[in-house]
Amino acid sequence: EAGIDDRLHQTQILTCLGLLKLSCLFVAGPMSDRLGRRPLLFISISGMLCALALITWDTWMNEQHRQHHPAITILGLAMYLCFFSFGLGP
């Protein structure tokens, strides 16, 4: 749970994340032809690792110090989706 209770706000965020992922796919397609799949795979995995570390840190801060920032969780999700699209995604 990211701490966003309003259903309309949740829908807006999910729609924006979906559009972001779609736009990343359009950017990643030509990049794979130009740079090759292997470098993009390394970039993708590294970026996904950073995104998961950010989400983990925010979850830890919430459990240890009761300091939760939904924007950090959403940023981590956006990073994860973008980096996934660049190397591991279709």
PDB file of C-alpha atoms in Angstrom:
ATOM      1  CA  GLU A   1       0.000   0.000   0.000  1.00  0.00           C
ATOM      2  CA  ALA A   2       1.496   3.295  -1.094  1.00  0.00           C
ATOM      3  CA  GLY A   3      -0.579   5.432   1.249  1.00  0.00           C
ATOM      4  CA  ILE A   4      -2.893   6.896  -1.376  1.00  0.00           C
ATOM      5  CA  ASP A   5      -6.488   6.376  -0.273  1.00  0.00           C
ATOM      6  CA  ASP A   6      -8.443   8.326  -2.890  1.00  0.00           C
ATOM      7  CA  ARG A   7      -9.543   5.978  -5.712  1.00  0.00           C
ATOM      8  CA  LEU A   8      -9.552   8.770  -8.303  1.00  0.00           C
ATOM      9  CA  HIS A   9      -5.995   9.732  -7.389  1.00  0.00           C
ATOM     10  CA  GLN A  10      -4.933   6.070  -7.586  1.00  0.00           C
ATOM     11  CA  THR A  11      -6.484   5.770 -11.050  1.00  0.00           C
ATOM     12  CA  GLN A  12      -4.744   8.922 -12.240  1.00  0.00           C
ATOM     13  CA  ILE A  13      -1.362   7.703 -10.988  1.00  0.00           C
ATOM     14  CA  LEU A  14      -1.800   4.269 -12.588  1.00  0.00           C
ATOM     15  CA  THR A  15      -2.829   5.861 -15.884  1.00  0.00           C
ATOM     16  CA  CYS A  16       0.239   8.096 -15.838  1.00  0.00           C
ATOM     17  CA  LEU A  17       2.497   5.123 -15.048  1.00  0.00           C
ATOM     18  CA  GLY A  18       0.971   3.189 -17.957  1.00  0.00           C
ATOM     19  CA  LEU A  19       1.524   6.074 -20.362  1.00  0.00           C
ATOM     20  CA  LEU A  20       5.095   6.445 -19.097  1.00  0.00           C
ATOM     21  CA  LYS A  21       5.767   2.746 -19.741  1.00  0.00           C
ATOM     22  CA  LEU A  22       4.272   2.998 -23.222  1.00  0.00           C
ATOM     23  CA  SER A  23       6.427   6.013 -24.084  1.00  0.00           C
ATOM     24  CA  CYS A  24       9.522   4.229 -22.781  1.00  0.00           C
ATOM     25  CA  LEU A  25       8.784   1.312 -25.097  1.00  0.00           C
ATOM     26  CA  PHE A  26       8.712   3.667 -28.086  1.00  0.00           C
ATOM     27  CA  VAL A  27      12.076   5.114 -27.044  1.00  0.00           C
ATOM     28  CA  ALA A  28      13.629   1.720 -26.258  1.00  0.00           C
ATOM     29  CA  GLY A  29      12.801   0.158 -29.638  1.00  0.00           C
ATOM     30  CA  PRO A  30      15.124   2.306 -31.757  1.00  0.00           C
ATOM     31  CA  MET A  31      17.752   2.291 -28.998  1.00  0.00           C
ATOM     32  CA  SER A  32      18.027  -1.498 -29.120  1.00  0.00           C
ATOM     33  CA  ASP A  33      18.796  -1.302 -32.860  1.00  0.00           C
ATOM     34  CA  ARG A  34      21.420   1.369 -32.332  1.00  0.00           C
ATOM     35  CA  LEU A  35      23.119   0.251 -29.098  1.00  0.00           C
ATOM     36  CA  GLY A  36      22.401  -3.478 -29.092  1.00  0.00           C
ATOM     37  CA  ARG A  37      20.525  -5.654 -26.656  1.00  0.00           C
ATOM     38  CA  ARG A  38      23.374  -6.457 -24.288  1.00  0.00           C
ATOM     39  CA  PRO A  39      24.216  -2.886 -23.139  1.00  0.00           C
ATOM     40  CA  LEU A  40      20.512  -2.124 -22.736  1.00  0.00           C
ATOM     41  CA  LEU A  41      20.103  -5.275 -20.669  1.00  0.00           C
ATOM     42  CA  PHE A  42      22.845  -4.151 -18.270  1.00  0.00           C
ATOM     43  CA  ILE A  43      21.367  -0.643 -18.056  1.00  0.00           C
ATOM     44  CA  SER A  44      17.921  -2.106 -17.486  1.00  0.00           C
ATOM     45  CA  ILE A  45      18.971  -4.430 -14.676  1.00  0.00           C
ATOM     46  CA  SER A  46      21.056  -1.708 -12.976  1.00  0.00           C
ATOM     47  CA  GLY A  47      18.201   0.779 -13.107  1.00  0.00           C
ATOM     48  CA  MET A  48      15.696  -1.768 -11.832  1.00  0.00           C
ATOM     49  CA  LEU A  49      18.038  -2.557  -8.944  1.00  0.00           C
ATOM     50  CA  CYS A  50      18.234   1.149  -8.023  1.00  0.00           C
ATOM     51  CA  ALA A  51      14.447   1.473  -8.234  1.00  0.00           C
ATOM     52  CA  LEU A  52      13.921  -1.531  -5.972  1.00  0.00           C
ATOM     53  CA  ALA A  53      16.483  -0.142  -3.521  1.00  0.00           C
ATOM     54  CA  LEU A  54      14.551   3.140  -3.420  1.00  0.00           C
ATOM     55  CA  ILE A  55      11.249   1.360  -2.752  1.00  0.00           C
ATOM     56  CA  THR A  56      12.915  -0.799  -0.093  1.00  0.00           C
ATOM     57  CA  TRP A  57      14.412   2.248   1.616  1.00  0.00           C
ATOM     58  CA  ASP A  58      11.028   3.993   1.691  1.00  0.00           C
ATOM     59  CA  THR A  59       9.357   0.886   3.131  1.00  0.00           C
ATOM     60  CA  TRP A  60      12.076   0.597   5.767  1.00  0.00           C
ATOM     61  CA  MET A  61      11.693   4.268   6.710  1.00  0.00           C
ATOM     62  CA  ASN A  62       7.960   3.709   7.099  1.00  0.00           C
ATOM     63  CA  GLU A  63       8.376   0.703   9.368  1.00  0.00           C
ATOM     64  CA  GLN A  64      11.283   1.992  11.451  1.00  0.00           C
ATOM     65  CA  HIS A  65      10.570   5.707  11.755  1.00  0.00           C
ATOM     66  CA  ARG A  66       6.953   6.105  10.606  1.00  0.00           C
ATOM     67  CA  GLN A  67       8.132   8.446   7.850  1.00  0.00           C
ATOM     68  CA  HIS A  68       6.361   7.419   4.662  1.00  0.00           C
ATOM     69  CA  HIS A  69       6.462   9.440   1.461  1.00  0.00           C
ATOM     70  CA  PRO A  70       4.093   8.146  -1.246  1.00  0.00           C
ATOM     71  CA  ALA A  71       5.905  10.229  -3.878  1.00  0.00           C
ATOM     72  CA  ILE A  72       9.095   8.207  -3.318  1.00  0.00           C
ATOM     73  CA  THR A  73       7.211   4.949  -3.804  1.00  0.00           C
ATOM     74  CA  ILE A  74       5.611   6.244  -6.989  1.00  0.00           C
ATOM     75  CA  LEU A  75       8.991   7.484  -8.252  1.00  0.00           C
ATOM     76  CA  GLY A  76      10.471   4.043  -7.568  1.00  0.00           C
ATOM     77  CA  LEU A  77       7.647   2.379  -9.492  1.00  0.00           C
ATOM     78  CA  ALA A  78       8.091   4.776 -12.411  1.00  0.00           C
ATOM     79  CA  MET A  79      11.831   4.102 -12.486  1.00  0.00           C
ATOM     80  CA  TYR A  80      11.256   0.354 -12.359  1.00  0.00           C
ATOM     81  CA  LEU A  81       8.746   0.433 -15.215  1.00  0.00           C
ATOM     82  CA  CYS A  82      10.989   2.598 -17.410  1.00  0.00           C
ATOM     83  CA  PHE A  83      14.143   0.585 -16.872  1.00  0.00           C
ATOM     84  CA  PHE A  84      12.244  -2.670 -17.365  1.00  0.00           C
ATOM     85  CA  SER A  85      11.050  -1.382 -20.741  1.00  0.00           C
ATOM     86  CA  PHE A  86      14.565  -0.602 -21.894  1.00  0.00           C
ATOM     87  CA  GLY A  87      16.076  -4.059 -21.557  1.00  0.00           C
ATOM     88  CA  LEU A  88      13.871  -6.799 -20.178  1.00  0.00           C
ATOM     89  CA  GLY A  89      10.558  -5.650 -21.581  1.00  0.00           C
ATOM     90  CA  PRO A  90       9.265  -6.495 -25.030  1.00  0.00           C
TER      91      PRO A  90
END
